[in-house]
XYZ file of C-alpha atoms in Angstrom:
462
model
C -13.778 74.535 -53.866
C -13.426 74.429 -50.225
C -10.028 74.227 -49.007
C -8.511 72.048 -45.806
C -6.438 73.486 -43.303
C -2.960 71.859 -42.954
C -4.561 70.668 -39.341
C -7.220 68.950 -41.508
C -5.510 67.622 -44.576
C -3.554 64.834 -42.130
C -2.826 64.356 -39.037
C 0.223 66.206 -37.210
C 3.427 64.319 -36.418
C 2.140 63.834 -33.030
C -0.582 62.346 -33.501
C 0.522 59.849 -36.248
C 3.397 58.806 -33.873
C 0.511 58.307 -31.464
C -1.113 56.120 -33.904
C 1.997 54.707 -34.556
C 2.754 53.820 -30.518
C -0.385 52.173 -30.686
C -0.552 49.670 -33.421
C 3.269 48.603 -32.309
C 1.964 47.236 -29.053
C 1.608 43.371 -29.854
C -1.790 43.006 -27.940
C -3.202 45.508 -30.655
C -1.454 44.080 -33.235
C -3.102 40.544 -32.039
C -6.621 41.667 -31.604
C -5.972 43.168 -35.396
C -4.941 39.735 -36.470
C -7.901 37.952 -34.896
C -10.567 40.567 -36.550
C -8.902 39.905 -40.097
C -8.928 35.861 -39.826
C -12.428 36.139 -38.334
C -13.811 37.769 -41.303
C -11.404 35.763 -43.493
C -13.105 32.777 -42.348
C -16.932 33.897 -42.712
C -16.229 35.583 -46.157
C -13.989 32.988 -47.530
C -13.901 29.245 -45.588
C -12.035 27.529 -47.894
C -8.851 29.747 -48.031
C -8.884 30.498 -44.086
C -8.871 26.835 -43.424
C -5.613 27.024 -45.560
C -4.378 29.196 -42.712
C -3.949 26.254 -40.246
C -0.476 26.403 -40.656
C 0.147 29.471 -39.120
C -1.045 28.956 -35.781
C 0.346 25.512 -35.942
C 3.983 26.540 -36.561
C 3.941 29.121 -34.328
C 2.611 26.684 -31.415
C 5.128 24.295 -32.359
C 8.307 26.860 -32.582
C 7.608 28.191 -29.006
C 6.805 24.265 -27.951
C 10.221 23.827 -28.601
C 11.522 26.191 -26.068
C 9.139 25.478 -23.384
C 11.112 22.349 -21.938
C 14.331 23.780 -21.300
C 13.071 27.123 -20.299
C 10.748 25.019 -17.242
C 14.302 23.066 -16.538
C 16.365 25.844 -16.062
C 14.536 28.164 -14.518
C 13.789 25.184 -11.674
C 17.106 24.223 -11.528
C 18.457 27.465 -11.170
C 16.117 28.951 -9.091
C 16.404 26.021 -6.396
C 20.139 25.767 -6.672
C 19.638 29.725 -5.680
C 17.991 29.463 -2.680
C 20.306 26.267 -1.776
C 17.780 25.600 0.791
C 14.977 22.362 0.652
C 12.909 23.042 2.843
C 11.954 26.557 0.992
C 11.601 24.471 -1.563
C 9.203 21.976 -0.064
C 7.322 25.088 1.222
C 6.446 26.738 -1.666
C 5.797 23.179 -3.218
C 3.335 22.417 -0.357
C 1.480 25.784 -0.666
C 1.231 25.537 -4.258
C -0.488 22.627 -4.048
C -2.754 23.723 -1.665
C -3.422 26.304 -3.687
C -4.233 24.786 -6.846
C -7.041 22.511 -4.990
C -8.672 25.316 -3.423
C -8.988 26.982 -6.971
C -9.727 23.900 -9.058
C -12.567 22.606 -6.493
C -14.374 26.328 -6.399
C -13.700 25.531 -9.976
C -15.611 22.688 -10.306
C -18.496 23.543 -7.736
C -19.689 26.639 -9.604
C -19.450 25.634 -12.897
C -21.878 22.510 -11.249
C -23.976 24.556 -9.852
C -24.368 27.046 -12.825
C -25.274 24.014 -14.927
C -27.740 22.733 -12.746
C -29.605 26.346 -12.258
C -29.359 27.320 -16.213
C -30.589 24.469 -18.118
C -28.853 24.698 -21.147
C -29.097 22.467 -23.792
C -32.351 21.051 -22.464
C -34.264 21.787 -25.522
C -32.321 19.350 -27.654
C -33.854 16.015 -27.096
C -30.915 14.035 -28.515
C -31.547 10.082 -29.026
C -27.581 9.057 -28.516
C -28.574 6.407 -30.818
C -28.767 8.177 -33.999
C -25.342 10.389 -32.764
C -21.856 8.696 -34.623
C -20.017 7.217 -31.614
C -17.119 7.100 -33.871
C -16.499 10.613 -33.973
C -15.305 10.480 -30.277
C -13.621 7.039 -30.778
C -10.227 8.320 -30.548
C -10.610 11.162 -27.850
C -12.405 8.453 -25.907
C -9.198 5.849 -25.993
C -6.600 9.012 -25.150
C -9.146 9.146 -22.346
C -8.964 5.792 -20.983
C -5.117 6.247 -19.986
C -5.665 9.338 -17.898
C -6.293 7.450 -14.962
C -4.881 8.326 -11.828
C -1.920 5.787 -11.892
C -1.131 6.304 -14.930
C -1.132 10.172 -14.373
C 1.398 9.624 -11.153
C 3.317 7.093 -13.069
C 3.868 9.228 -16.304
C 5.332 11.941 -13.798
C 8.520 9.910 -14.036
C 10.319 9.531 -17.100
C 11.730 6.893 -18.530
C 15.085 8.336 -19.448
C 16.431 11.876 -18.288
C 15.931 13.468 -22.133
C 12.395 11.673 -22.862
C 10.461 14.609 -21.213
C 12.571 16.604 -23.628
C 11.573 14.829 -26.603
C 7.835 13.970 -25.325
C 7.646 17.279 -24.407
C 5.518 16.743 -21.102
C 5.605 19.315 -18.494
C 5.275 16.853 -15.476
C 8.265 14.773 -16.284
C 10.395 17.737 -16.955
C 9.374 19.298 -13.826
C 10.022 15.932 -11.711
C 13.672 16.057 -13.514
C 14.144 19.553 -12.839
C 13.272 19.200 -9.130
C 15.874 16.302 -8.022
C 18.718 18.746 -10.561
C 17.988 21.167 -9.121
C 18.268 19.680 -5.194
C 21.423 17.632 -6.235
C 23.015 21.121 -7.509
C 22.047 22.451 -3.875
C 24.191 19.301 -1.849
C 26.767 20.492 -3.783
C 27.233 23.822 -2.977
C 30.077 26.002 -4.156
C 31.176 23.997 -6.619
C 27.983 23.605 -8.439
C 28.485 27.615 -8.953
C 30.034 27.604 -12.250
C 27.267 25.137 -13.378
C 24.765 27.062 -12.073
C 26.209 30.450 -14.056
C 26.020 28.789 -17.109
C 22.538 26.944 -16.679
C 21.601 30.932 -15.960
C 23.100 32.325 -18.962
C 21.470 29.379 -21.281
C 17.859 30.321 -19.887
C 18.470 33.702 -20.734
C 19.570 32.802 -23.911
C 16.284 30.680 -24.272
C 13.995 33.723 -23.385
C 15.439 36.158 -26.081
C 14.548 33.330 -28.792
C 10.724 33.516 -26.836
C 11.270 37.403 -27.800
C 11.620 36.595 -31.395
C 9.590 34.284 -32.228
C 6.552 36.405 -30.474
C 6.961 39.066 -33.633
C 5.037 36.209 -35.372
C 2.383 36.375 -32.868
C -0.368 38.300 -34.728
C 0.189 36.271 -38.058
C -0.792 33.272 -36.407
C -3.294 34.599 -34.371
C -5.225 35.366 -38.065
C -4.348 31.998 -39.027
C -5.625 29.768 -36.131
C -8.630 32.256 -36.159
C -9.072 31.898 -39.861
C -9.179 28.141 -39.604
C -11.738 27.812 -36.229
C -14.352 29.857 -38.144
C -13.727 28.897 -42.058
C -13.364 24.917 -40.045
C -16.641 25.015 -37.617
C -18.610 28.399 -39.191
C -20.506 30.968 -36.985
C -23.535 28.418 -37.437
C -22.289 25.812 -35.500
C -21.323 28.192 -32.722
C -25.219 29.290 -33.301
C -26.520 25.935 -32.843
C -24.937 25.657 -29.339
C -24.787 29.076 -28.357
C -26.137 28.687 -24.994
C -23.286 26.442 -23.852
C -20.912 28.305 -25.292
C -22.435 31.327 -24.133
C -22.816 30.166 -20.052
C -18.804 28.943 -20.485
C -17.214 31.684 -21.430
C -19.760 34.248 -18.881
C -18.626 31.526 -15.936
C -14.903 31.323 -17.300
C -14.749 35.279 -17.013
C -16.766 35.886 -13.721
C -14.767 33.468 -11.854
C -11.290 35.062 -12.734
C -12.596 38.810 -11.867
C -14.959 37.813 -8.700
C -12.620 34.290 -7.685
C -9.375 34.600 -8.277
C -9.811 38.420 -7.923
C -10.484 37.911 -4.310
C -7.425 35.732 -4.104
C -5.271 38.393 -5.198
C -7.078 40.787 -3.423
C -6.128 38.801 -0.439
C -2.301 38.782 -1.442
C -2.381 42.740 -2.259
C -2.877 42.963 -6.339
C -5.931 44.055 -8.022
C -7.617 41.623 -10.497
C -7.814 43.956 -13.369
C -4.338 45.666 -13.090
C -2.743 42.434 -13.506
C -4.746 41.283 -16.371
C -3.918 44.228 -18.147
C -0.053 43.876 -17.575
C -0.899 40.234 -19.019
C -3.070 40.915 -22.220
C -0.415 40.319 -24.726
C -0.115 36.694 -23.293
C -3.777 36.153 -22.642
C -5.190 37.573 -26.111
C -2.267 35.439 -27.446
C -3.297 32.603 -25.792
C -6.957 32.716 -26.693
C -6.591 33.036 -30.227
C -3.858 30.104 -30.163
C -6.163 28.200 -27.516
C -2.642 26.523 -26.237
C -1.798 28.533 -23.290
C 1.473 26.430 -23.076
C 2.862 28.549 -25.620
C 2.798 31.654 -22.722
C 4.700 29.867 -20.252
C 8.145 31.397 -21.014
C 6.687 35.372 -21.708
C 4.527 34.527 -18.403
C 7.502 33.442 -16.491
C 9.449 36.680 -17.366
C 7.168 39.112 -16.575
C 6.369 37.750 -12.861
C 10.046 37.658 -12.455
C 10.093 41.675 -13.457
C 7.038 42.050 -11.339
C 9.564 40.994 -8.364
C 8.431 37.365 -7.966
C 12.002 35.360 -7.296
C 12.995 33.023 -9.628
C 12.082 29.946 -7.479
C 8.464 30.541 -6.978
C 8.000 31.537 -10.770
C 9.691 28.309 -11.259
C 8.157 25.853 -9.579
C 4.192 27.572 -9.456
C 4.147 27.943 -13.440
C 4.522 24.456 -14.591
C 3.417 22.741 -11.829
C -0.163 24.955 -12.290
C -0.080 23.601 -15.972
C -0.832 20.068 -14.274
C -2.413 20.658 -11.552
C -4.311 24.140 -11.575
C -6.517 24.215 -14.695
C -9.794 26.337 -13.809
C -10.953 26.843 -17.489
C -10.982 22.993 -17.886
C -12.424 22.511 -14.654
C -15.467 24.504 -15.345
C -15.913 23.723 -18.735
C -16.158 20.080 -17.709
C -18.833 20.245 -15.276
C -20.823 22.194 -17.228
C -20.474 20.166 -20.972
C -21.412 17.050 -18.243
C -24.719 18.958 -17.204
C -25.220 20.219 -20.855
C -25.257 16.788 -22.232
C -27.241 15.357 -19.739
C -29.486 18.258 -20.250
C -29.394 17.115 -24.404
C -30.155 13.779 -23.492
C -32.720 14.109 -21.230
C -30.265 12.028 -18.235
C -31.027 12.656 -15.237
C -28.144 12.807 -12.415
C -28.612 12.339 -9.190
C -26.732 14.181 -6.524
C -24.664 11.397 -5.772
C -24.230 10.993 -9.612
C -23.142 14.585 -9.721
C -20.927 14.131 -6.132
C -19.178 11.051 -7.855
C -18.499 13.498 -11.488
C -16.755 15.891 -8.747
C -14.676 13.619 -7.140
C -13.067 11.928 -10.610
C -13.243 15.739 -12.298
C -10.337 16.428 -9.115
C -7.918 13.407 -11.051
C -9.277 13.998 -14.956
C -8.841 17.515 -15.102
C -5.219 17.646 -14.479
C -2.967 17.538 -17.156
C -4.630 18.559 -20.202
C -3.950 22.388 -20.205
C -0.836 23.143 -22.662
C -2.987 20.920 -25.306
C -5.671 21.906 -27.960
C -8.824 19.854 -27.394
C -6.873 18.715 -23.788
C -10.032 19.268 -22.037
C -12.208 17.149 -24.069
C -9.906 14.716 -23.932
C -10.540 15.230 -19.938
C -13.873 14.760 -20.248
C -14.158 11.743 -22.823
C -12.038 10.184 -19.792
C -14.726 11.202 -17.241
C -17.256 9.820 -18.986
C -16.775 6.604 -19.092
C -16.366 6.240 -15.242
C -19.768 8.448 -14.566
C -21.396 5.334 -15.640
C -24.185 6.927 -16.386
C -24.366 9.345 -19.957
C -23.957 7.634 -23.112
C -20.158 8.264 -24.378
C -21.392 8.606 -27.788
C -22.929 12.352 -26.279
C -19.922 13.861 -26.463
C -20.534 14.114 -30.149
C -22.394 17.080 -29.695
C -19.854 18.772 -28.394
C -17.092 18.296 -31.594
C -18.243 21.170 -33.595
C -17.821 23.997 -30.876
C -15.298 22.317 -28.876
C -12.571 24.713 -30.183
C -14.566 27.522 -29.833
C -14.241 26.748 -25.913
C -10.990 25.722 -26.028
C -10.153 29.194 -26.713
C -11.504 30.228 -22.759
C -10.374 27.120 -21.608
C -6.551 28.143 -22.387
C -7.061 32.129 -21.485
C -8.906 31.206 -18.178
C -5.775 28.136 -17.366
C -3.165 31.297 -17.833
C -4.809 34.049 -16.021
C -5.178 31.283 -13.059
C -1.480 30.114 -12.929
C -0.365 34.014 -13.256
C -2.621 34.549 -10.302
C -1.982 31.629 -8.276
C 1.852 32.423 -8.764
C 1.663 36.052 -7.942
C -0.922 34.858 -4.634
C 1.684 31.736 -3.693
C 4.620 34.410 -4.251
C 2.768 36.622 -1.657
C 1.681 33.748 0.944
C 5.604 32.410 0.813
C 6.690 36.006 1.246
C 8.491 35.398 -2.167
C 7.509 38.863 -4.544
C 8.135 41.989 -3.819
C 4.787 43.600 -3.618
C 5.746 47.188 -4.080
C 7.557 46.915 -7.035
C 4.923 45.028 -8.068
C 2.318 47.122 -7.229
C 4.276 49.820 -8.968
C 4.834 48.166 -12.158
C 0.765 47.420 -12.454
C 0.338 51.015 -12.030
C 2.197 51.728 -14.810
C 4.976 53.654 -13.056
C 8.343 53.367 -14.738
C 10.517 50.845 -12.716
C 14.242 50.176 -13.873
C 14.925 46.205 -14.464
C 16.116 44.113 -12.079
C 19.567 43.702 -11.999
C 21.557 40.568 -12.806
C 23.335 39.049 -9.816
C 25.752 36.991 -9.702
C 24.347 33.225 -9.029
C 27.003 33.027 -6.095
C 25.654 35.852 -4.471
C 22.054 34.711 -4.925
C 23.098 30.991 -3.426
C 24.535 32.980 -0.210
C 21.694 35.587 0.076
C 20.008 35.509 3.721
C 16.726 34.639 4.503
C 15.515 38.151 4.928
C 15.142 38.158 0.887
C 12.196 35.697 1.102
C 10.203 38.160 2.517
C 9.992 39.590 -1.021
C 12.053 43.043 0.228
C 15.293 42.471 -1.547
C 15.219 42.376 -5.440
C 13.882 39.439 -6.690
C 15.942 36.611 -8.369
C-alpha cells in the first residue's frame, strides 16, 4: 500500500489557517449561504419556502436600528459643523446629484428596451391575465403621487417616523434637530456628546446582528427559488436577463466615471463594499445596509455630515436599480402586449418615472409598487400587464436593491469629493488595501469649533 507524505495526508497549519481566514470573512460566508438555499430551494421547495423567516427577521432586527442610526448621525453631524450654509451645500449638491444619476438612469434603460425587444414574442391578450393579482400593488400605487410624496416628508408627530419607520420623515426631523442644536451652540455640547455616544452604541448592535447575515441570506434565497422556481425565471429570462446586464454595466461604465471624476476607482470600492452589496442582494432590502454603509464611508474619511445627509436622502431620491428596471418592465410589457408607444408616450413615462421612482428603495417589491403607480398615469398599457411580471419580480428585486446601494455609496463618496468633504488619500489608501489606523474619536466640542480648512477633506474626518 502506497503511503502519503505528512505534506499529503492534510494540509499544514498554514494553510488550514489560510482556509480558515477565508471562510471567516462574512462576504464568503454569504455567498456560501446563498449557494446552500439555492439548491435547498430546487431540490426541496417545500422546506426552503419554510425558510422565509430567516431573511424576514433579520430584515426586521436591523429595520429597527435604521431610524435612530439616520437621526443621529444627521443631528450630530450638522450640530458638528455648526454651520447652515455647509449644510445647505452639500444638500443642494446632493440633489443635483441624484437627478443627474437617476435621469441617465432612466434614459438607458429606455433606450436598451427599445433596441432589444424583449418580451416581444409573448403575444399576451391582457384579457385573459388576472387583474386581481396586481389589485393591491396597484392601490399602494395610487398614493405615490407627487403631493402626497412631499406631504408624507413631514410627519405627523416627532416619533411617527420612528414608529412608521420612513426614511424621509426621519430625515426632515433630523434636519431642523440638528439646525436647532447648531443656534444653540455651546450649550447644546453635552447633548451633542451623548447623541454621539448613543449612535455609537447603535452601530455595535449593527455589528451583532450582521453574524446572522449568512443564515438569512440561505433563508430569503431558499424561499425566492423553492417560492417562484428556476422555471419561472426561465419563462422570462430575457427580461431578467437585459436587467441585471443594464443594472451592472451602468454601475462599472456610469457611476464608474463619476467616481473616476472624484478620484476612486469603480472596482476598488465595490470590493471594499461586497459584504454589504452581496448582503443586500440576497436580502433584496438594501435598507438593511444603511448603518454598515454609513460606517465604512466614515472610515474611508468621508465626515460625518456628508455620510449623513447623502445616505438617506439617496434612499429617496437616488434609486438607479429602480429607475432602470422601470423603464425597461414598461417597454417589456408593451413589447408582451403588442402596445405600441409613441415617443411622446415614452417622453411622458420619463417625466412621471422622475416623481414614481423615488421612495421605494429600502422596500421588497418597492419598485413594482413604483411602477403599478406609473401605470396608471401612462394611459396607455393595460394595468392588468403587470401580471406578468409577479412571478420574477423578486428575482429583480434582488439587482434593484444591490444596484440602489452601490449608487448611494458612490454618489456619497462623489458628493464627499465635489463638497471637498472626504479625505481622498486615506481613502485611496484604504481601497488599496494598505493598513490605515482608525480614526480617532474627537471630542464633539472640538469638532463644533474645527475651521473650515477641514472641509477640504485634509483633516481627519468626523
Amino acid at each position: 500500500m502506497a503511503h502519503l507524505t505528512p505534506t499529503e495526508a492534510a494540509p499544514t497549519a498554514p494553510e488550514r489557517s489560510g482556509v480558515m481566514r477565508w471562510l471567516s470573512k462574512l462576504y464568503v460566508q454569504v455567498i456560501i449561504g446563498v449557494i446552500i438555499g439555492t439548491v435547498l430551494g430546487f431540490v426541496a421547495p417545500d422546506i426552503a419556502v419554510t425558510l422565509k423567516p430567516l431573511g424576514d427577521v433579520f430584515i426586521r432586527a436591523i429595520k429597527v436600528i435604521v431610524t435612530p442610526i439616520i437621526f443621529l448621525t444627521i443631528v450630530v453631524g450638522i450640530a458638528a459643523i455648526g454651520d447652515m450654509r455647509k449644510v445647505a451645500n452639500v444638500g443642494l449638491k446632493a440633489l443635483i446629484y441624484f437627478e443627474i444619476a437617476s435621469t441617465c438612469a432612466l434614459l438607458i434603460g429606455m433606450a436598451v428596451g427599445n433596441i432589444w425587444k424583449f418580451g416581444s414574442g409573448i403575444n399576451a391578450d391582457p384579457a385573459t391575465l388576472d387583474a386581481g393579482a396586481v389589485s393591491s400593488y396597484v392601490q399602494q400605487g395610487e398614493k405615490m403621487t407627487l403631493i402626497d410624496f412631499l406631504i408624507n416628508m413631514v410627519p405627523n408627530t416627532f416619533v411617527e417616523p420612528f414608529v412608521t419607520g420612513q426614511i424621509l420623515p426621519v430625515l426632515f426631523v433630523a434636519v431642523l434637530f440638528g439646525l436647532g442644536l447648531c443656534k444653540l451652540g455651546e450649550r447644546a455640547q453635552p447633548l451633542i456628546a451623548l447623541l454621539d455616544t448613543a449612535a455609537h452604541g447603535l452601530f455595535g448592535m449593527v455589528n451583532i446582528i450582521m453574524r446572522a447575515a449568512p443564515l438569512a441570506a440561505a433563508g430569503a434565497m431558499a424561499f425566492t427559488i423553492g417560492k417562484y422556481g428556476f422555471s419561472t425565471l426561465l419563462d422570462l429570462g430575457q427580461l431578467v436577463l437585459a436587467v441585471y446586464l443594464v443594472s451592472g454595466l451602468f454601475v462599472i461604465f456610469v457611476l464608474g466615471f463619476f467616481l473616476r471624476l472624484a478620484g476612486f476607482n469603480i472596482f476598488k470600492v465595490l470590493a471594499y463594499f461586497k459584504d454589504e452589496i452581496i448582503i443586500v442582494f440576497a436580502a433584496t432590502s438594501a435598507e438593511t445596509m444603511i448603518p454598515r454603509s454609513m460606517q465604512k464611508l466614515e472610515r474611508l474619511g468621508v465626515q460625518k455630515e456628508t455620510v449623513g445627509l447623502v445616505i438617506p436622502t439617496g434612499f429617496s431620491f437616488n434609486m438607479d436599480g429602480t429607475a432602470i428596471y422601470m423603464t425597461m418592465a414598461v417597454l417589456f410589457l408593451a413589447h408582451a402586449t403588442n402596445t405600441d408607444l409613441t415617443i411622446m408616450h415614452q417622453l411622458t413615462i420619463l417625466f412621471i418615472m422622475l416623481f414614481t421612482s423615488k421612495g421605494a428603495a429600502g422596500v421588497t417589491g418597492g419598485g413594482f409598487i413604483a411602477l403599478a403607480a406609473t401605470m396608471p398615469a401612462i394611459g396607455v398599457l393595460p394595468v392588468a400587464s403587470l401580471a406578468l411580471l409577479i412571478g420574477v419580480d423578486r428575482f429583480m428585486a434582488e439587482i434593484r436593491a444591490a444596484t440602489n446601494l452601490a449608487s448611494n455609496i458612490i454618489a456619497t463618496l462623489v458628493v464627499g469629493s465635489w463638497t471637498g468633504n472626504v479625505d481622498k488619500k486615506r481613502a485611496n489608501a484604504i481601497l488599496n488595501g494598505e493598513e490605515v489606523p482608525d480614526l480617532p474619536q474627537q471630542p464633539v466640542s472640538a469638532q463644533a469649533g474645527a475651521d473650515s480648512s477641514d472641509a477640504m477633506g485634509l483633516a481627519p474626518a468626523r
